[in-house]
Amino acid sequence: MFAAKQSIKPNPVAVNAMKPFMKPAKYDDEEIQARISARFVNEAAFCLQDGVIRNAVDGDMASIFGVGFPPFTGGPFRYMDRVGIQKYVDNLNRLADKYGPRFKPAPILVDMAASGKKFY
């Protein structure tokens, strides 16, 4: 395929096109983890809301055994119960204000926060 000593250089047109987006990251590990987990947990709530999963137990089990969600959390729904739905919604809103609408909380979470409900 390539000669052993041949070096591969990036396409200069592509590099120039990407320059406006190539900014040094100024996030600490905690912020990165919060952003990643927030998207996953919020998506789990959307799945429950939309009937993709039957209940919080199924969502927690599938998340832990299916995709490797950290088992010590109990799954995304137990995690939200432990943290507090309102606090999690507030965190998602903070992330949405900072990083855009992809962090907007699922309506089921907003409703649960307003009524003080929990998953378990």
mmCIF file of N, CA, C and O in Angstrom, residues 20-33 35 94-95 98-99:
data_model
loop_
_atom_site.group_PDB
_atom_site.id
_atom_site.type_symbol
_atom_site.label_atom_id
_atom_site.label_comp_id
_atom_site.label_asym_id
_atom_site.label_seq_id
_atom_site.Cartn_x
_atom_site.Cartn_y
_atom_site.Cartn_z
ATOM 1 N N PRO A 20 -10.158 27.376 11.679
ATOM 2 C CA PRO A 20 -11.037 28.117 12.601
ATOM 3 C C PRO A 20 -11.571 27.263 13.757
ATOM 4 O O PRO A 20 -11.964 27.777 14.789
ATOM 5 N N PHE A 21 -11.598 25.954 13.560
ATOM 6 C CA PHE A 21 -12.155 25.058 14.578
ATOM 7 C C PHE A 21 -11.080 24.407 15.438
ATOM 8 O O PHE A 21 -11.386 23.716 16.391
ATOM 9 N N MET A 22 -9.832 24.630 15.105
ATOM 10 C CA MET A 22 -8.724 24.003 15.831
ATOM 11 C C MET A 22 -8.259 24.936 16.944
ATOM 12 O O MET A 22 -7.301 25.668 16.807
ATOM 13 N N LYS A 23 -9.005 24.875 18.038
ATOM 14 C CA LYS A 23 -8.675 25.710 19.188
ATOM 15 C C LYS A 23 -8.212 24.799 20.316
ATOM 16 O O LYS A 23 -8.752 23.709 20.491
ATOM 17 N N PRO A 24 -7.265 25.247 21.089
ATOM 18 C CA PRO A 24 -6.831 24.397 22.208
ATOM 19 C C PRO A 24 -7.962 24.200 23.214
ATOM 20 O O PRO A 24 -8.700 25.127 23.520
ATOM 21 N N ALA A 25 -8.100 22.982 23.673
ATOM 22 C CA ALA A 25 -9.145 22.665 24.647
ATOM 23 C C ALA A 25 -8.800 23.300 25.993
ATOM 24 O O ALA A 25 -7.669 23.245 26.440
ATOM 25 N N LYS A 26 -9.806 23.907 26.590
ATOM 26 C CA LYS A 26 -9.617 24.539 27.898
ATOM 27 C C LYS A 26 -10.584 23.924 28.905
ATOM 28 O O LYS A 26 -11.192 24.614 29.698
ATOM 29 N N TYR A 27 -10.735 22.618 28.808
ATOM 30 C CA TYR A 27 -11.647 21.916 29.690
ATOM 31 C C TYR A 27 -10.861 21.002 30.604
ATOM 32 O O TYR A 27 -9.931 20.344 30.186
ATOM 33 N N ASP A 28 -11.281 20.943 31.849
ATOM 34 C CA ASP A 28 -10.650 19.985 32.752
ATOM 35 C C ASP A 28 -11.354 18.637 32.602
ATOM 36 O O ASP A 28 -12.407 18.535 31.973
ATOM 37 N N ASP A 29 -10.772 17.610 33.183
ATOM 38 C CA ASP A 29 -11.318 16.263 33.055
ATOM 39 C C ASP A 29 -12.748 16.175 33.571
ATOM 40 O O ASP A 29 -13.588 15.491 32.988
ATOM 41 N N GLU A 30 -13.027 16.876 34.642
ATOM 42 C CA GLU A 30 -14.364 16.835 35.240
ATOM 43 C C GLU A 30 -15.418 17.390 34.280
ATOM 44 O O GLU A 30 -16.508 16.839 34.151
ATOM 45 N N GLU A 31 -15.095 18.475 33.593
ATOM 46 C CA GLU A 31 -16.033 19.078 32.640
ATOM 47 C C GLU A 31 -16.270 18.140 31.456
ATOM 48 O O GLU A 31 -17.396 17.975 30.998
ATOM 49 N N ILE A 32 -15.237 17.512 30.980
ATOM 50 C CA ILE A 32 -15.370 16.571 29.861
ATOM 51 C C ILE A 32 -16.246 15.398 30.276
ATOM 52 O O ILE A 32 -17.163 15.004 29.542
ATOM 53 N N GLN A 33 -15.994 14.846 31.446
ATOM 54 C CA GLN A 33 -16.806 13.728 31.932
ATOM 55 C C GLN A 33 -18.261 14.144 32.107
ATOM 56 O O GLN A 33 -19.174 13.382 31.774
ATOM 57 N N ARG A 35 -19.894 16.447 30.475
ATOM 58 C CA ARG A 35 -20.518 16.607 29.158
ATOM 59 C C ARG A 35 -20.854 15.270 28.529
ATOM 60 O O ARG A 35 -21.940 15.094 27.962
ATOM 61 N N ARG A 94 -27.537 24.312 32.280
ATOM 62 C CA ARG A 94 -26.258 25.037 32.304
ATOM 63 C C ARG A 94 -25.405 24.641 31.105
ATOM 64 O O ARG A 94 -24.835 25.495 30.421
ATOM 65 N N LEU A 95 -25.342 23.336 30.836
ATOM 66 C CA LEU A 95 -24.568 22.864 29.686
ATOM 67 C C LEU A 95 -25.180 23.349 28.373
ATOM 68 O O LEU A 95 -24.461 23.703 27.437
ATOM 69 N N LYS A 98 -24.223 26.859 27.764
ATOM 70 C CA LYS A 98 -22.799 26.993 27.440
ATOM 71 C C LYS A 98 -22.422 26.367 26.101
ATOM 72 O O LYS A 98 -21.610 26.924 25.355
ATOM 73 N N TYR A 99 -23.021 25.187 25.787
ATOM 74 C CA TYR A 99 -22.573 24.421 24.615
ATOM 75 C C TYR A 99 -23.628 24.203 23.545
ATOM 76 O O TYR A 99 -23.346 23.602 22.520
#
